[in-house]
Coordinates of C-alpha atoms and ligand atoms in Angstrom, one line a residue:
X209 CA 197.7 -36.3 249.0
X210 CA 198.6 -34.0 246.8
X211 CA 195.9 -33.9 244.3
X212 CA 192.7 -32.0 245.4
X213 CA 190.8 -34.6 244.0
X214 CA 191.2 -38.4 243.0
X215 CA 189.0 -40.5 240.4
X216 CA 189.1 -43.9 240.0
X217 CA 187.3 -46.3 237.5
X218 CA 184.4 -43.9 237.4
X219 CA 181.8 -45.8 236.2
X220 CA 177.9 -45.3 235.3
X221 CA 175.5 -47.1 233.3
X222 CA 172.2 -45.4 232.7
X223 CA 169.7 -48.5 233.0
X224 CA 169.8 -51.8 234.8
X225 CA 172.8 -53.4 233.6
X226 CA 173.7 -56.9 233.2
X227 CA 176.7 -59.0 234.5
X228 CA 178.4 -58.0 231.4
X229 CA 178.5 -53.9 231.6
X230 CA 178.8 -54.1 235.4
X231 CA 181.9 -56.2 235.4
X232 CA 185.3 -55.2 235.1
X233 CA 185.5 -54.9 231.3
X234 CA 182.5 -53.7 229.9
X235 CA 181.6 -54.6 226.0
X236 CA 182.3 -51.7 224.0
X237 CA 179.9 -50.5 221.6
X238 CA 179.5 -47.4 219.2
X239 CA 176.5 -46.2 220.7
X240 CA 176.9 -46.5 224.2
X241 CA 174.3 -49.4 224.7
X242 CA 175.4 -52.7 226.4
X243 CA 175.2 -55.2 223.5
X244 CA 173.3 -57.6 226.0
X245 CA 170.9 -55.9 228.3
X246 CA 170.7 -51.9 226.4
X247 CA 171.8 -50.3 228.9
X248 CA 173.7 -46.8 228.6
X249 CA 177.1 -47.2 229.7
X250 CA 177.8 -43.5 229.4
X251 CA 181.0 -44.1 230.8
X252 CA 183.6 -46.6 232.6
X253 CA 186.9 -46.7 233.6
X254 CA 187.7 -43.2 234.1
X255 CA 190.4 -42.0 235.9
X256 CA 192.1 -39.0 236.9
X257 CA 193.6 -36.7 239.4
X258 CA 192.8 -32.9 239.7
X259 CA 196.0 -30.9 241.1
X260 CA 195.2 -27.5 243.2
X261 CA 195.0 -24.8 240.9
X262 CA 194.5 -26.1 237.5
X263 CA 192.1 -26.3 234.9
X264 CA 192.0 -30.1 233.5
X265 CA 189.8 -30.0 230.4
X266 CA 187.9 -33.0 229.5
X267 CA 186.9 -32.9 226.1
X268 CA 184.9 -35.2 223.8
X269 CA 182.3 -35.7 221.3
X270 CA 178.7 -35.3 222.6
X271 CA 177.6 -38.4 223.5
X272 CA 181.1 -39.5 225.3
X273 CA 179.8 -38.7 228.6
X274 CA 181.4 -35.9 230.0
X275 CA 178.3 -34.4 231.8
X276 CA 178.1 -37.8 233.3
X277 CA 181.3 -37.9 234.8
X278 CA 181.1 -34.0 235.9
X279 CA 177.4 -35.3 237.1
X280 CA 178.7 -38.0 239.3
X281 CA 181.1 -35.8 241.0
X282 CA 178.7 -33.5 241.8
X283 CA 176.6 -36.4 243.6
X284 CA 173.4 -35.1 240.2
X285 CA 173.8 -38.7 239.0
X286 CA 175.1 -41.6 241.1
X287 CA 177.8 -43.7 240.3
X288 CA 177.7 -47.1 239.2
X289 CA 181.2 -47.6 240.7
X290 CA 184.5 -46.4 241.6
X291 CA 186.0 -44.1 243.8
X292 CA 186.5 -40.1 244.2
X293 CA 188.9 -39.1 247.0
X294 CA 188.9 -35.0 247.9
X295 CA 191.7 -33.5 249.9
X296 CA 189.5 -31.3 251.8
X297 CA 187.4 -34.6 252.9
X298 CA 189.0 -36.6 255.8
X299 CA 192.3 -35.9 254.2
X300 CA 191.6 -37.5 251.0
X301 CA 191.1 -41.0 252.8
X302 CA 187.9 -41.3 252.4
X303 CA 185.7 -42.5 249.4
X304 CA 183.2 -39.6 248.9
X305 CA 180.5 -42.0 247.3
X306 CA 180.2 -43.5 250.7
X307 CA 179.6 -40.3 252.7
X308 CA 176.7 -39.5 254.8
X309 CA 174.1 -37.2 253.4
X310 CA 175.1 -34.0 255.0
X311 CA 178.7 -34.2 254.3
X312 CA 177.9 -34.6 250.9
X313 CA 175.3 -31.6 250.7
X314 CA 178.3 -29.7 252.6
X315 CA 181.0 -30.5 249.5
X316 CA 177.5 -29.3 247.3
X317 CA 177.7 -26.2 249.3
X318 CA 181.0 -25.5 250.2
X319 CA 183.4 -27.3 248.6
X320 CA 182.4 -27.5 245.3
X321 CA 180.9 -25.2 243.1
X322 CA 178.9 -25.8 239.4
X323 CA 178.2 -23.9 236.6
X324 CA 176.1 -25.6 233.4
X325 CA 175.2 -24.4 229.9
X326 CA 172.0 -24.5 230.9
X327 CA 171.3 -21.6 233.4
X328 CA 167.9 -23.4 234.2
X329 CA 169.8 -26.2 235.9
X330 CA 172.2 -23.8 237.4
X331 CA 170.1 -21.0 238.9
X332 CA 166.8 -20.2 240.3
X333 CA 164.6 -18.1 238.2
X334 CA 162.7 -17.4 241.0
X335 CA 164.8 -15.4 242.8
X336 CA 167.0 -12.3 241.8
X337 CA 170.5 -12.9 240.7
X338 CA 171.8 -11.3 244.0
X339 CA 169.7 -14.1 245.6
X340 CA 170.8 -16.4 243.3
X341 CA 174.1 -16.3 244.8
X342 CA 173.0 -15.2 248.6
X343 CA 171.1 -18.0 248.5
X344 CA 174.4 -20.3 247.9
X345 CA 175.4 -18.7 251.1
X346 CA 172.5 -19.5 253.7
X347 CA 172.3 -23.0 252.5
X348 CA 175.6 -23.0 253.3
X349 CA 174.8 -21.5 257.4
X350 CA 175.9 -18.0 256.9
X351 CA 173.2 -15.7 258.7
X352 CA 174.2 -12.0 258.7
X353 CA 172.5 -10.1 256.6
X354 CA 175.2 -7.4 256.0
X355 CA 178.4 -9.7 255.7
X356 CA 176.0 -11.6 252.8
X357 CA 174.7 -9.1 251.3
X358 CA 178.5 -7.6 251.4
X359 CA 180.3 -10.6 250.0
X360 CA 177.5 -11.1 247.1
X361 CA 177.5 -7.5 245.6
X362 CA 181.6 -7.7 245.7
X363 CA 181.7 -11.6 243.8
X364 CA 178.9 -9.8 241.4
X365 CA 181.0 -6.9 240.6
X366 CA 184.1 -8.8 240.1
X367 CA 182.4 -10.9 237.4
X368 CA 180.9 -7.4 236.2
X369 CA 177.5 -7.6 236.4
X370 CA 176.1 -4.5 236.2
X371 CA 174.8 -2.8 239.9
X372 CA 171.7 -2.3 238.8
X373 CA 171.0 -5.6 237.5
X374 CA 171.8 -7.2 241.0
X375 CA 168.1 -7.7 241.3
X376 CA 166.3 -8.3 238.1
X377 CA 165.6 -12.2 237.8
X378 CA 167.5 -14.9 235.6
X379 CA 165.1 -14.6 233.1
X380 CA 165.8 -11.0 232.1
X381 CA 169.9 -11.4 232.1
X382 CA 171.2 -12.2 228.2
X383 CA 172.9 -15.2 228.3
X384 CA 176.3 -14.0 228.9
X385 CA 175.3 -12.0 232.1
X386 CA 173.3 -15.4 233.6
X387 CA 176.6 -17.6 233.5
X388 CA 178.3 -14.5 235.2
X389 CA 175.5 -14.9 238.1
X390 CA 176.4 -18.4 238.1
X391 CA 179.9 -18.3 238.1
X392 CA 179.3 -15.9 240.8
X393 CA 177.5 -18.1 242.4
X394 CA 179.5 -20.5 242.4
X395 CA 182.4 -18.8 243.9
X396 CA 180.5 -17.0 247.0
X397 CA 181.6 -19.9 249.4
X398 CA 185.1 -19.6 248.2
X399 CA 185.5 -23.5 246.6
X400 CA 188.3 -25.2 246.1
X401 CA 186.9 -27.2 242.9
X402 CA 184.7 -25.3 240.3
X403 CA 182.9 -27.8 237.7
X404 CA 182.2 -26.4 234.7
X405 CA 180.2 -28.0 231.8
X406 CA 180.0 -26.4 228.4
X407 CA 179.6 -22.8 230.3
X408 CA 179.9 -20.9 227.0
X409 CA 177.9 -23.6 224.5
X410 CA 174.8 -21.7 223.8
X411 CA 176.4 -18.0 223.4
X412 CA 177.5 -16.0 220.7
X413 CA 181.6 -15.8 219.9
X414 CA 181.7 -12.5 221.5
X415 CA 179.8 -13.2 224.2
X416 CA 182.1 -16.4 224.5
X417 CA 185.4 -15.0 224.7
X418 CA 184.4 -12.7 227.2
X419 CA 183.0 -15.3 229.7
X420 CA 186.1 -17.0 229.1
X421 CA 188.3 -14.7 230.2
X422 CA 186.9 -14.0 232.8
X423 CA 186.9 -17.9 234.0
X424 CA 190.9 -17.5 233.0
X425 CA 191.5 -14.8 235.5
X426 CA 189.7 -16.1 238.3
X427 CA 191.4 -19.0 237.8
X428 CA 195.0 -17.4 238.5
X429 CA 194.0 -14.9 240.7
X430 CA 191.8 -17.4 243.3
X431 CA 193.8 -20.1 242.8
X432 CA 190.6 -21.9 242.4
X433 CA 191.0 -25.5 240.8
X434 CA 188.4 -26.2 237.8
X435 CA 187.5 -29.1 235.5
X436 CA 186.0 -27.7 232.0
X437 CA 184.2 -29.8 230.2
X438 CA 183.6 -28.9 226.5
X439 CA 183.6 -30.5 223.0
X440 CA 185.5 -27.4 221.5
X441 CA 189.0 -27.8 221.1
X442 CA 189.9 -24.4 221.2
X443 CA 188.1 -23.6 223.9
X444 CA 189.8 -25.9 225.9
X445 CA 193.3 -24.9 224.1
X446 CA 192.5 -21.8 225.6
X447 CA 192.1 -22.9 229.1
X448 CA 193.4 -25.9 229.9
X449 CA 197.3 -27.4 230.3
X450 CA 196.3 -30.9 230.8
X451 CA 193.5 -32.6 229.2
X452 CA 191.4 -35.7 228.8
X453 CA 189.7 -36.8 226.0
X454 CA 186.8 -38.9 226.0
X455 CA 185.2 -41.1 223.7
X456 CA 182.2 -43.8 223.8
X457 CA 182.6 -43.2 227.6
X458 CA 186.3 -44.0 227.9
X459 CA 189.1 -41.8 228.5
X460 CA 191.2 -42.1 224.9
X461 CA 194.0 -40.6 225.6
X462 CA 195.2 -37.5 228.0
X463 CA 198.2 -35.5 229.0
X464 CA 199.3 -31.6 228.0
X465 CA 197.1 -30.1 226.0
X466 CA 199.6 -28.5 224.2
X467 CA 200.9 -32.6 223.8
X468 CA 198.0 -33.9 222.4
X469 CA 197.1 -31.2 220.1
X470 CA 200.4 -31.0 218.3
X471 CA 200.6 -34.8 218.3
X472 CA 197.0 -36.8 219.0
X473 CA 197.6 -40.5 219.4
X474 CA 194.5 -41.3 218.3
X475 CA 193.0 -40.1 215.1
X476 CA 189.3 -39.1 216.8
X477 CA 191.8 -36.5 219.1
X478 CA 192.9 -35.3 215.0
X479 CA 189.9 -35.2 213.6
X480 CA 188.2 -33.3 217.4
X481 CA 191.5 -30.8 217.5
X482 CA 190.9 -30.5 213.1
X483 CA 187.2 -30.0 213.4
X484 CA 187.6 -26.8 215.8
X485 CA 190.8 -25.5 215.3
X486 CA 191.3 -25.0 211.3
Ligands
ADP519 N1 169.9 -39.5 232.5 C1 170.1 -40.0 231.3 N2 169.4 -41.2 231.2 C2 170.1 -42.3 230.3 N3 171.2 -42.1 229.4 C3 171.5 -40.8 229.8 C4 171.3 -39.6 230.3 N4 172.0 -38.9 230.3 C5 173.1 -39.0 229.2 N5 172.6 -40.3 228.6 C6 173.0 -41.2 227.3 O1 174.7 -41.7 228.3 C7 176.1 -40.8 227.1 C8 176.3 -40.2 227.4 O2 175.8 -38.6 227.8 P1 176.6 -37.2 228.5 O3 177.5 -37.5 229.6 O4 175.6 -36.1 228.8 O5 177.9 -37.1 227.5 P2 178.3 -35.8 227.0 O6 178.3 -35.0 227.8 O7 179.6 -36.1 226.8 O8 177.6 -35.4 225.6 C9 174.6 -40.8 226.5 O9 174.9 -41.9 225.1 C10 173.7 -40.2 226.6 O10 172.6 -40.2 226.2
MG520 MG1 177.9 -32.6 227.7
ZN521 ZN1 174.7 -55.1 230.0

């Protein structure tokens, strides 16, 4: 398996579903609602691979299903259907949706990292910045205090959090600092894959640029693969060589970012390109 991760026919229905939306060809609707039962078809027929060290972009308008895809990959949501294979577990032979709870936690705590737009989802606000990063090593089974502290501090230094702020609580951090700590927390276990869900969504443009720079240099330095979700084609263009474009829960286009931007096959993709680049 050359790819790190293979996602096959991923589907997520919010609600009970019915024969129509749970079947192989769920009905299409612009508001993502199954016309028969009213359940939300948040994503369906999503297929993609992630290769070592790459940053794969997922772009699409709000409500197109991007976060749902990441939530299913990180097991925050239970996928309705589909399979995922990951190279680091049983050589990529085992469907991750069939893992026992313990192995699933290992994936979340060690192999995969995640960074959310909303820092409240990614950080424990009752624990200091350094405590947040250390926590992930503790749940991964590390016990030696000095080793933990050294790794935490060197990573916080790498993400450029000033040492005088290590012991502060996340609520006292700026938005940019909160994202830096989330990134350090994701990285501390040496994951093979990091999932980023609009990590710069709520930030000022200048702060956003610095965080995007950090993400790009970390990806080059550490060769960690990433899936970057954004509604902003400019962000995606900066970081991702390859993208998939989602609309109403479906992948409508995929390929090299330059090709998709220069020669979008879908009118929808053209709109996304023009709404953010010009
Ligand atoms: N927990 C949830 N329960 C019900 N519907 C949801 C939930 N999360 C998302 N949705 C719906 O699923 C669709 C896709 O949402 P989402 O994955 O958040 O898209 P995006 O991240 O692209 O904005 C939307 O119609 C959204 O309202
Ligand atoms: Mg989202
Ligand atoms: Zn239905």
